[in-house]
């Protein structure tokens, strides 16, 4: 699509709606339910990328089906309409109606948004969903995005990620010094304070950078996505857990004017479909990661290892410093961070006697 064709997207939407009301094709129960809409959705993912990219296509397809074709959404991969990291601005300005990305990409613009994707050593995906849907998190998110003319919806979660691929083993905190690693966001800042050099690279450039030695290590997502990029062919040490991203949630963002133009039933379909994708994406990752990990475990050249305790302890204490600095510099981050950590304390106490205790017990019982 040419640029000038999509710039007029919102105006065209209004025209489509009016036309549909007068057309004989709109035989629905009543009144406004006859309106139809054509939206564009830009994303930060390679087109149809497993997990992240498939999920947004599934979202569009489900909305189409549930609305009987009254809300059609055309999905664009990163770079097809706008670059990967311009999703937020494009939807905010109304260039397109919808976007799918991760709120921690808005670091430097809306720092506090990082709480809604992932904080190192923070909420896992079950806990994050609990906070967003029932613990007040989503209200804080909506309030944060209101000045940007955006309505956010949780829309997908990868589950806990892996710590990443390393060309050399990490035996102590000394091995972090001088380590050049692709690791974005707060995790990257933590690595920098540990003596490493964080690098931000889009997904499509990671494999070559690791293979050529331009970087010494990388995190990406987990076995499912990492194997699809071939990262296991470029480094042999695969560390866990993903301390940097314990359960990152993705976002669907909608331009406020576009949202307001939808009748209540289509708004409900969008909202419910986003929530369904949150469950669906995690299910895809749990299944895909398990299969890909099985492949990696069977490969004698690959070493799948836990980070040493002293490395994790250092990374955690540095995380506390990084978050403290962010909160001190930004009133919105202070407000959201206070709510996040109060919730985390309760969630942690609960997870300790439920999820964590059960998984540990299952392992013991299985020995
Ligand atoms: Ca990651």
mmCIF file of C-alpha atoms and ligand atoms in Angstrom:
data_model
loop_
_atom_site.group_PDB
_atom_site.id
_atom_site.type_symbol
_atom_site.label_atom_id
_atom_site.label_comp_id
_atom_site.label_asym_id
_atom_site.label_seq_id
_atom_site.Cartn_x
_atom_site.Cartn_y
_atom_site.Cartn_z
ATOM 1 C CA UNK A 1 0.000 0.000 0.000
ATOM 2 C CA UNK A 2 1.264 3.471 -0.853
ATOM 3 C CA UNK A 3 1.772 5.884 1.999
ATOM 4 C CA UNK A 4 -0.893 8.364 0.885
ATOM 5 C CA UNK A 5 -3.447 5.571 0.740
ATOM 6 C CA UNK A 6 -3.143 4.609 4.363
ATOM 7 C CA UNK A 7 -2.722 8.116 5.743
ATOM 8 C CA UNK A 8 -6.395 8.664 5.033
ATOM 9 C CA UNK A 9 -7.354 5.509 6.926
ATOM 10 C CA UNK A 10 -9.505 7.042 9.636
ATOM 11 C CA UNK A 11 -11.421 9.310 7.275
ATOM 12 C CA UNK A 12 -12.019 6.338 5.014
ATOM 13 C CA UNK A 13 -13.348 4.368 7.980
ATOM 14 C CA UNK A 14 -16.062 6.943 8.588
ATOM 15 C CA UNK A 15 -17.006 6.799 4.919
ATOM 16 C CA UNK A 16 -17.169 3.025 4.951
ATOM 17 C CA UNK A 17 -19.429 3.130 7.994
ATOM 18 C CA UNK A 18 -21.867 5.607 6.440
ATOM 19 C CA UNK A 19 -21.914 3.691 3.167
ATOM 20 C CA UNK A 20 -22.561 0.419 4.912
ATOM 21 C CA UNK A 21 -25.565 1.855 6.722
ATOM 22 C CA UNK A 22 -27.193 2.713 3.416
ATOM 23 C CA UNK A 23 -26.252 -0.475 1.657
ATOM 24 C CA UNK A 24 -28.439 -3.526 1.375
ATOM 25 C CA UNK A 25 -25.512 -5.715 2.483
ATOM 26 C CA UNK A 26 -25.946 -4.852 6.109
ATOM 27 C CA UNK A 27 -28.787 -7.027 7.220
ATOM 28 C CA UNK A 28 -28.113 -7.249 10.915
ATOM 29 C CA UNK A 29 -30.362 -7.047 13.956
ATOM 30 C CA UNK A 30 -30.637 -3.331 14.102
ATOM 31 C CA UNK A 31 -29.381 0.212 13.592
ATOM 32 C CA UNK A 32 -25.722 0.834 14.318
ATOM 33 C CA UNK A 33 -24.950 -2.863 14.163
ATOM 34 C CA UNK A 34 -25.091 -2.526 10.407
ATOM 35 C CA UNK A 35 -21.958 -0.352 10.329
ATOM 36 C CA UNK A 36 -18.797 -1.940 9.041
ATOM 37 C CA UNK A 37 -15.187 -0.884 9.433
ATOM 38 C CA UNK A 38 -11.867 -1.505 7.748
ATOM 39 C CA UNK A 39 -8.837 -0.973 9.932
ATOM 40 C CA UNK A 40 -5.102 -1.310 9.543
ATOM 41 C CA UNK A 41 -2.921 -2.818 12.276
ATOM 42 C CA UNK A 42 0.851 -2.240 12.330
ATOM 43 C CA UNK A 43 3.151 -4.456 14.372
ATOM 44 C CA UNK A 44 6.708 -4.729 15.640
ATOM 45 C CA UNK A 45 7.088 -8.317 14.445
ATOM 46 C CA UNK A 46 8.313 -9.931 11.247
ATOM 47 C CA UNK A 47 5.176 -10.864 9.241
ATOM 48 C CA UNK A 48 3.524 -14.054 10.558
ATOM 49 C CA UNK A 49 6.426 -14.651 12.935
ATOM 50 C CA UNK A 50 5.729 -17.688 15.195
ATOM 51 C CA UNK A 51 4.023 -16.627 18.418
ATOM 52 C CA UNK A 52 4.142 -12.834 18.361
ATOM 53 C CA UNK A 53 3.231 -12.362 14.714
ATOM 54 C CA UNK A 54 0.820 -15.274 14.371
ATOM 55 C CA UNK A 55 -1.096 -13.981 17.391
ATOM 56 C CA UNK A 56 -1.966 -10.661 15.786
ATOM 57 C CA UNK A 57 -3.139 -12.409 12.632
ATOM 58 C CA UNK A 58 -5.272 -14.640 14.840
ATOM 59 C CA UNK A 59 -6.636 -11.532 16.529
ATOM 60 C CA UNK A 60 -7.709 -10.006 13.213
ATOM 61 C CA UNK A 61 -9.193 -13.294 12.052
ATOM 62 C CA UNK A 62 -11.203 -13.779 15.260
ATOM 63 C CA UNK A 63 -12.520 -10.229 15.212
ATOM 64 C CA UNK A 64 -13.571 -10.727 11.588
ATOM 65 C CA UNK A 65 -15.401 -13.964 12.413
ATOM 66 C CA UNK A 66 -17.010 -12.725 15.630
ATOM 67 C CA UNK A 67 -18.222 -9.550 13.934
ATOM 68 C CA UNK A 68 -19.453 -11.399 10.831
ATOM 69 C CA UNK A 69 -17.049 -9.311 8.757
ATOM 70 C CA UNK A 70 -18.174 -5.936 10.119
ATOM 71 C CA UNK A 71 -14.713 -5.152 11.483
ATOM 72 C CA UNK A 72 -11.974 -6.172 9.077
ATOM 73 C CA UNK A 73 -8.381 -5.603 10.150
ATOM 74 C CA UNK A 74 -5.433 -5.817 7.762
ATOM 75 C CA UNK A 75 -2.223 -6.690 9.592
ATOM 76 C CA UNK A 76 1.173 -5.322 8.529
ATOM 77 C CA UNK A 77 4.492 -6.790 9.675
ATOM 78 C CA UNK A 78 7.366 -4.605 10.864
ATOM 79 C CA UNK A 79 8.546 -2.324 8.087
ATOM 80 C CA UNK A 80 5.633 -3.023 5.743
ATOM 81 C CA UNK A 81 3.883 0.238 6.629
ATOM 82 C CA UNK A 82 5.962 1.656 9.459
ATOM 83 C CA UNK A 83 9.233 0.583 11.121
ATOM 84 C CA UNK A 84 9.085 -1.851 14.059
ATOM 85 C CA UNK A 85 9.512 0.805 16.721
ATOM 86 C CA UNK A 86 7.099 3.406 15.290
ATOM 87 C CA UNK A 87 3.904 1.511 16.086
ATOM 88 C CA UNK A 88 3.078 3.638 19.134
ATOM 89 C CA UNK A 89 3.433 6.976 17.303
ATOM 90 C CA UNK A 90 1.588 5.796 14.197
ATOM 91 C CA UNK A 91 -1.471 4.693 16.160
ATOM 92 C CA UNK A 92 -1.291 7.708 18.455
ATOM 93 C CA UNK A 93 -1.387 10.085 15.478
ATOM 94 C CA UNK A 94 -4.168 8.149 13.768
ATOM 95 C CA UNK A 95 -2.071 7.122 10.758
ATOM 96 C CA UNK A 96 -3.528 3.674 11.445
ATOM 97 C CA UNK A 97 -6.246 2.569 13.834
ATOM 98 C CA UNK A 98 -4.478 -0.302 15.614
ATOM 99 C CA UNK A 99 -1.058 -1.572 16.618
ATOM 100 C CA UNK A 100 0.453 -4.653 18.232
ATOM 101 C CA UNK A 101 3.791 -4.397 20.013
ATOM 102 C CA UNK A 102 5.326 -4.401 23.496
ATOM 103 C CA UNK A 103 4.982 -1.433 25.834
ATOM 104 C CA UNK A 104 8.621 -1.634 26.943
ATOM 105 C CA UNK A 105 9.629 -0.488 23.465
ATOM 106 C CA UNK A 106 8.411 2.957 24.564
ATOM 107 C CA UNK A 107 11.339 3.396 26.947
ATOM 108 C CA UNK A 108 12.547 6.964 26.688
ATOM 109 C CA UNK A 109 9.068 8.114 25.634
ATOM 110 C CA UNK A 110 6.778 6.616 28.279
ATOM 111 C CA UNK A 111 9.190 4.936 30.687
ATOM 112 C CA UNK A 112 6.442 3.831 33.062
ATOM 113 C CA UNK A 113 4.916 1.698 30.292
ATOM 114 C CA UNK A 114 7.605 -0.908 30.965
ATOM 115 C CA UNK A 115 5.684 -2.107 34.011
ATOM 116 C CA UNK A 116 2.984 -3.408 31.664
ATOM 117 C CA UNK A 117 5.347 -5.632 29.632
ATOM 118 C CA UNK A 118 8.014 -6.940 31.951
ATOM 119 C CA UNK A 119 10.306 -5.884 34.771
ATOM 120 C CA UNK A 120 13.407 -8.017 35.490
ATOM 121 C CA UNK A 121 12.676 -10.305 38.455
ATOM 122 C CA UNK A 122 9.073 -9.038 38.335
ATOM 123 C CA UNK A 123 5.665 -10.584 37.702
ATOM 124 C CA UNK A 124 5.356 -13.803 35.732
ATOM 125 C CA UNK A 125 2.572 -14.151 33.173
ATOM 126 C CA UNK A 126 -0.050 -15.500 35.572
ATOM 127 C CA UNK A 127 0.673 -12.762 38.078
ATOM 128 C CA UNK A 128 0.806 -10.045 35.417
ATOM 129 C CA UNK A 129 -2.623 -11.064 34.135
ATOM 130 C CA UNK A 130 -3.927 -11.016 37.698
ATOM 131 C CA UNK A 131 -2.640 -7.476 38.161
ATOM 132 C CA UNK A 132 -3.841 -6.161 34.816
ATOM 133 C CA UNK A 133 -7.322 -7.681 34.773
ATOM 134 C CA UNK A 134 -8.213 -7.711 38.455
ATOM 135 C CA UNK A 135 -5.525 -5.881 40.440
ATOM 136 C CA UNK A 136 -5.900 -2.337 39.058
ATOM 137 C CA UNK A 137 -3.049 -2.545 36.520
ATOM 138 C CA UNK A 138 -5.134 -2.005 33.407
ATOM 139 C CA UNK A 139 -6.732 1.149 34.842
ATOM 140 C CA UNK A 140 -3.256 2.591 35.440
ATOM 141 C CA UNK A 141 -2.230 1.622 31.892
ATOM 142 C CA UNK A 142 -5.274 3.352 30.359
ATOM 143 C CA UNK A 143 -4.568 6.468 32.413
ATOM 144 C CA UNK A 144 -0.920 6.488 31.272
ATOM 145 C CA UNK A 145 -1.851 6.245 27.563
ATOM 146 C CA UNK A 146 -4.775 8.686 27.614
ATOM 147 C CA UNK A 147 -2.616 11.753 26.790
ATOM 148 C CA UNK A 148 -1.395 9.866 23.704
ATOM 149 C CA UNK A 149 -4.929 9.318 22.414
ATOM 150 C CA UNK A 150 -4.449 5.561 22.825
ATOM 151 C CA UNK A 151 -6.507 2.782 24.401
ATOM 152 C CA UNK A 152 -4.332 -0.208 25.420
ATOM 153 C CA UNK A 153 -5.440 -3.834 25.781
ATOM 154 C CA UNK A 154 -3.331 -6.729 27.072
ATOM 155 C CA UNK A 155 -2.936 -8.957 24.029
ATOM 156 C CA UNK A 156 -0.624 -11.935 24.369
ATOM 157 C CA UNK A 157 2.146 -13.120 26.643
ATOM 158 C CA UNK A 158 5.187 -15.250 25.807
ATOM 159 C CA UNK A 159 5.453 -16.692 29.317
ATOM 160 C CA UNK A 160 8.825 -16.761 31.081
ATOM 161 C CA UNK A 161 11.631 -16.365 28.577
ATOM 162 C CA UNK A 162 15.088 -17.934 28.459
ATOM 163 C CA UNK A 163 18.203 -16.135 29.691
ATOM 164 C CA UNK A 164 19.817 -16.282 26.274
ATOM 165 C CA UNK A 165 22.556 -17.757 24.109
ATOM 166 C CA UNK A 166 26.215 -17.261 25.022
ATOM 167 C CA UNK A 167 29.348 -18.116 23.057
ATOM 168 C CA UNK A 168 31.246 -18.775 26.308
ATOM 169 C CA UNK A 169 30.037 -20.130 29.661
ATOM 170 C CA UNK A 170 29.010 -17.747 32.433
ATOM 171 C CA UNK A 171 30.679 -19.141 35.530
ATOM 172 C CA UNK A 172 30.802 -15.999 37.671
ATOM 173 C CA UNK A 173 29.993 -12.300 37.725
ATOM 174 C CA UNK A 174 33.445 -11.696 36.233
ATOM 175 C CA UNK A 175 32.202 -13.263 32.990
ATOM 176 C CA UNK A 176 29.626 -10.475 32.613
ATOM 177 C CA UNK A 177 32.362 -7.849 32.393
ATOM 178 C CA UNK A 178 32.937 -6.784 28.820
ATOM 179 C CA UNK A 179 30.140 -9.047 27.597
ATOM 180 C CA UNK A 180 28.532 -7.582 24.492
ATOM 181 C CA UNK A 181 24.959 -8.821 24.520
ATOM 182 C CA UNK A 182 21.771 -8.073 22.660
ATOM 183 C CA UNK A 183 19.378 -7.381 25.508
ATOM 184 C CA UNK A 184 16.906 -4.476 25.349
ATOM 185 C CA UNK A 185 15.130 -2.418 27.992
ATOM 186 C CA UNK A 186 15.748 -2.495 31.711
ATOM 187 C CA UNK A 187 17.567 -5.832 31.442
ATOM 188 C CA UNK A 188 20.093 -4.141 29.176
ATOM 189 C CA UNK A 189 20.653 -1.353 31.683
ATOM 190 C CA UNK A 190 21.178 -3.953 34.404
ATOM 191 C CA UNK A 191 23.812 -5.699 32.264
ATOM 192 C CA UNK A 192 25.529 -2.368 31.646
ATOM 193 C CA UNK A 193 25.804 -1.767 35.399
ATOM 194 C CA UNK A 194 27.226 -5.278 35.767
ATOM 195 C CA UNK A 195 30.044 -4.284 33.404
ATOM 196 C CA UNK A 196 28.612 -5.569 30.143
ATOM 197 C CA UNK A 197 27.702 -3.780 26.938
ATOM 198 C CA UNK A 198 24.013 -4.050 26.051
ATOM 199 C CA UNK A 199 23.078 -3.825 22.397
ATOM 200 C CA UNK A 200 19.619 -3.329 20.917
ATOM 201 C CA UNK A 201 19.050 -5.141 17.631
ATOM 202 C CA UNK A 202 15.810 -5.931 15.813
ATOM 203 C CA UNK A 203 15.034 -9.648 15.704
ATOM 204 C CA UNK A 204 16.028 -10.058 12.079
ATOM 205 C CA UNK A 205 19.650 -9.019 12.730
ATOM 206 C CA UNK A 206 20.351 -11.151 15.792
ATOM 207 C CA UNK A 207 21.521 -14.380 14.173
ATOM 208 C CA UNK A 208 24.138 -12.779 11.935
ATOM 209 C CA UNK A 209 25.455 -10.592 14.757
ATOM 210 C CA UNK A 210 25.888 -13.639 16.995
ATOM 211 C CA UNK A 211 27.340 -15.843 14.277
ATOM 212 C CA UNK A 212 29.941 -13.295 13.175
ATOM 213 C CA UNK A 213 30.933 -12.477 16.746
ATOM 214 C CA UNK A 214 29.704 -8.882 16.541
ATOM 215 C CA UNK A 215 27.979 -9.777 19.818
ATOM 216 C CA UNK A 216 29.002 -12.370 22.425
ATOM 217 C CA UNK A 217 25.507 -13.266 23.529
ATOM 218 C CA UNK A 218 21.850 -12.576 22.939
ATOM 219 C CA UNK A 219 18.519 -13.080 24.537
ATOM 220 C CA UNK A 220 15.483 -13.296 22.280
ATOM 221 C CA UNK A 221 12.411 -15.127 23.559
ATOM 222 C CA UNK A 222 12.528 -18.852 24.292
ATOM 223 C CA UNK A 223 13.251 -22.149 22.595
ATOM 224 C CA UNK A 224 10.319 -21.869 20.144
ATOM 225 C CA UNK A 225 11.398 -18.519 18.670
ATOM 226 C CA UNK A 226 15.131 -18.947 19.272
ATOM 227 C CA UNK A 227 15.313 -22.178 17.279
ATOM 228 C CA UNK A 228 13.289 -20.627 14.459
ATOM 229 C CA UNK A 229 16.019 -17.955 14.226
ATOM 230 C CA UNK A 230 18.732 -20.650 14.300
ATOM 231 C CA UNK A 231 20.426 -19.134 17.357
ATOM 232 C CA UNK A 232 21.490 -22.626 18.491
ATOM 233 C CA UNK A 233 23.731 -22.757 15.424
ATOM 234 C CA UNK A 234 25.567 -19.585 16.434
ATOM 235 C CA UNK A 235 26.224 -20.234 20.156
ATOM 236 C CA UNK A 236 26.277 -23.351 22.317
ATOM 237 C CA UNK A 237 25.502 -22.187 25.851
ATOM 238 C CA UNK A 238 21.816 -21.642 26.556
ATOM 239 C CA UNK A 239 21.129 -20.161 29.989
ATOM 240 C CA UNK A 240 18.004 -20.008 32.102
ATOM 241 C CA UNK A 241 15.867 -18.534 33.487
ATOM 242 C CA UNK A 242 14.907 -15.354 31.658
ATOM 243 C CA UNK A 243 15.423 -13.107 34.685
ATOM 244 C CA UNK A 244 15.087 -10.118 32.358
ATOM 245 C CA UNK A 245 11.612 -11.049 31.089
ATOM 246 C CA UNK A 246 9.686 -13.259 33.487
ATOM 247 C CA UNK A 247 6.404 -13.092 31.562
ATOM 248 C CA UNK A 248 6.257 -10.218 29.116
ATOM 249 C CA UNK A 249 2.795 -9.115 28.108
ATOM 250 C CA UNK A 250 2.156 -7.707 24.635
ATOM 251 C CA UNK A 251 -0.227 -4.862 23.899
ATOM 252 C CA UNK A 252 -2.894 -4.073 21.349
ATOM 253 C CA UNK A 253 -3.195 -0.296 21.122
ATOM 254 C CA UNK A 254 -6.120 1.443 19.485
ATOM 255 C CA UNK A 255 -6.421 5.059 18.458
ATOM 256 C CA UNK A 256 -8.949 6.651 20.803
ATOM 257 C CA UNK A 257 -10.971 8.258 17.971
ATOM 258 C CA UNK A 258 -11.139 4.962 16.084
ATOM 259 C CA UNK A 259 -12.191 3.213 19.295
ATOM 260 C CA UNK A 260 -14.925 5.778 19.918
ATOM 261 C CA UNK A 261 -16.250 5.267 16.378
ATOM 262 C CA UNK A 262 -17.050 1.589 17.097
ATOM 263 C CA UNK A 263 -20.535 0.621 18.294
ATOM 264 C CA UNK A 264 -20.575 -1.115 21.711
ATOM 265 C CA UNK A 265 -20.899 -4.629 20.311
ATOM 266 C CA UNK A 266 -17.776 -4.254 18.134
ATOM 267 C CA UNK A 267 -15.931 -2.726 21.075
ATOM 268 C CA UNK A 268 -16.872 -5.808 23.100
ATOM 269 C CA UNK A 269 -15.673 -8.105 20.304
ATOM 270 C CA UNK A 270 -12.285 -6.340 20.218
ATOM 271 C CA UNK A 271 -11.916 -6.437 23.980
ATOM 272 C CA UNK A 272 -12.874 -10.107 24.293
ATOM 273 C CA UNK A 273 -10.717 -11.113 21.315
ATOM 274 C CA UNK A 274 -7.663 -9.408 22.827
ATOM 275 C CA UNK A 275 -8.231 -11.271 26.072
ATOM 276 C CA UNK A 276 -8.590 -14.538 24.147
ATOM 277 C CA UNK A 277 -5.266 -13.879 22.397
ATOM 278 C CA UNK A 278 -3.588 -13.393 25.760
ATOM 279 C CA UNK A 279 -4.513 -16.978 26.626
ATOM 280 C CA UNK A 280 -3.934 -18.285 23.124
ATOM 281 C CA UNK A 281 -0.425 -16.896 22.698
ATOM 282 C CA UNK A 282 0.738 -18.363 25.998
ATOM 283 C CA UNK A 283 -0.703 -21.735 24.967
ATOM 284 C CA UNK A 284 1.158 -21.541 21.645
ATOM 285 C CA UNK A 285 4.414 -20.751 23.482
ATOM 286 C CA UNK A 286 4.020 -23.478 26.106
ATOM 287 C CA UNK A 287 3.527 -26.036 23.368
ATOM 288 C CA UNK A 288 6.106 -24.607 20.938
ATOM 289 C CA UNK A 289 8.796 -24.102 23.609
ATOM 290 C CA UNK A 290 8.390 -27.651 24.886
ATOM 291 C CA UNK A 291 8.832 -29.112 21.407
ATOM 292 C CA UNK A 292 11.814 -26.909 20.544
ATOM 293 C CA UNK A 293 13.478 -27.548 23.900
ATOM 294 C CA UNK A 294 13.148 -31.280 23.320
ATOM 295 C CA UNK A 295 15.134 -30.809 20.120
ATOM 296 C CA UNK A 296 17.814 -28.791 21.935
ATOM 297 C CA UNK A 297 18.061 -31.286 24.815
ATOM 298 C CA UNK A 298 18.747 -34.042 22.288
ATOM 299 C CA UNK A 299 21.693 -32.131 20.794
ATOM 300 C CA UNK A 300 24.948 -33.137 22.565
ATOM 301 C CA UNK A 301 26.718 -29.940 21.435
ATOM 302 C CA UNK A 302 24.321 -27.650 23.265
ATOM 303 C CA UNK A 303 24.693 -26.923 26.978
ATOM 304 C CA UNK A 304 21.504 -25.849 28.722
ATOM 305 C CA UNK A 305 22.500 -24.380 32.057
ATOM 306 C CA UNK A 306 21.158 -22.344 34.976
ATOM 307 C CA UNK A 307 22.836 -19.005 35.710
ATOM 308 C CA UNK A 308 25.060 -19.281 38.800
ATOM 309 C CA UNK A 309 23.388 -17.990 41.989
ATOM 310 C CA UNK A 310 25.877 -15.159 42.520
ATOM 311 C CA UNK A 311 25.241 -13.892 38.981
ATOM 312 C CA UNK A 312 21.477 -13.821 39.578
ATOM 313 C CA UNK A 313 21.946 -12.146 42.966
ATOM 314 C CA UNK A 314 24.032 -9.389 41.391
ATOM 315 C CA UNK A 315 21.558 -8.908 38.539
ATOM 316 C CA UNK A 316 18.684 -8.679 41.013
ATOM 317 C CA UNK A 317 20.351 -6.089 43.215
ATOM 318 C CA UNK A 318 21.269 -4.034 40.129
ATOM 319 C CA UNK A 319 17.647 -4.319 38.943
ATOM 320 C CA UNK A 320 16.536 -2.718 42.201
ATOM 321 C CA UNK A 321 18.913 0.184 41.547
ATOM 322 C CA UNK A 322 17.748 0.611 37.953
ATOM 323 C CA UNK A 323 14.058 0.615 38.917
ATOM 324 C CA UNK A 324 14.734 3.009 41.825
ATOM 325 C CA UNK A 325 16.394 5.445 39.416
ATOM 326 C CA UNK A 326 13.516 5.188 36.935
ATOM 327 C CA UNK A 327 10.942 5.799 39.646
ATOM 328 C CA UNK A 328 12.872 8.760 41.064
ATOM 329 C CA UNK A 329 12.976 10.432 37.650
ATOM 330 C CA UNK A 330 9.317 10.035 36.643
ATOM 331 C CA UNK A 331 6.156 10.628 38.753
ATOM 332 C CA UNK A 332 4.103 8.277 36.536
ATOM 333 C CA UNK A 333 6.672 5.500 37.019
ATOM 334 C CA UNK A 334 6.605 6.194 40.776
ATOM 335 C CA UNK A 335 2.826 5.808 40.952
ATOM 336 C CA UNK A 336 2.676 2.709 38.756
ATOM 337 C CA UNK A 337 5.801 1.198 40.315
ATOM 338 C CA UNK A 338 4.315 1.522 43.810
ATOM 339 C CA UNK A 339 1.168 -0.328 42.720
ATOM 340 C CA UNK A 340 3.238 -2.943 40.845
ATOM 341 C CA UNK A 341 5.517 -3.783 43.751
ATOM 342 C CA UNK A 342 2.687 -3.851 46.309
ATOM 343 C CA UNK A 343 0.923 -6.340 44.071
ATOM 344 C CA UNK A 344 4.164 -8.306 43.482
ATOM 345 C CA UNK A 345 4.649 -8.771 47.235
ATOM 346 C CA UNK A 346 1.177 -10.320 47.581
ATOM 347 C CA UNK A 347 1.528 -12.362 44.391
ATOM 348 C CA UNK A 348 4.953 -13.670 45.436
ATOM 349 C CA UNK A 349 3.637 -14.865 48.811
ATOM 350 C CA UNK A 350 0.824 -16.667 47.018
ATOM 351 C CA UNK A 351 2.973 -18.125 44.217
ATOM 352 C CA UNK A 352 5.429 -19.489 46.759
ATOM 353 C CA UNK A 353 2.793 -21.778 48.259
ATOM 354 C CA UNK A 354 1.046 -22.582 44.965
ATOM 355 C CA UNK A 355 2.816 -22.574 41.552
ATOM 356 C CA UNK A 356 6.378 -22.666 42.835
ATOM 357 C CA UNK A 357 5.602 -25.231 45.555
ATOM 358 C CA UNK A 358 3.686 -27.427 43.173
ATOM 359 C CA UNK A 359 6.288 -27.451 40.380
ATOM 360 C CA UNK A 360 9.001 -28.219 42.894
ATOM 361 C CA UNK A 361 6.889 -31.000 44.384
ATOM 362 C CA UNK A 362 6.133 -32.477 40.976
ATOM 363 C CA UNK A 363 9.848 -32.662 40.226
ATOM 364 C CA UNK A 364 10.624 -34.302 43.591
ATOM 365 C CA UNK A 365 7.718 -36.712 43.229
ATOM 366 C CA UNK A 366 8.925 -37.617 39.746
ATOM 367 C CA UNK A 367 12.426 -38.616 40.862
HETATM 368 CA CA1 LIG B 1 13.357 -11.146 25.183
#
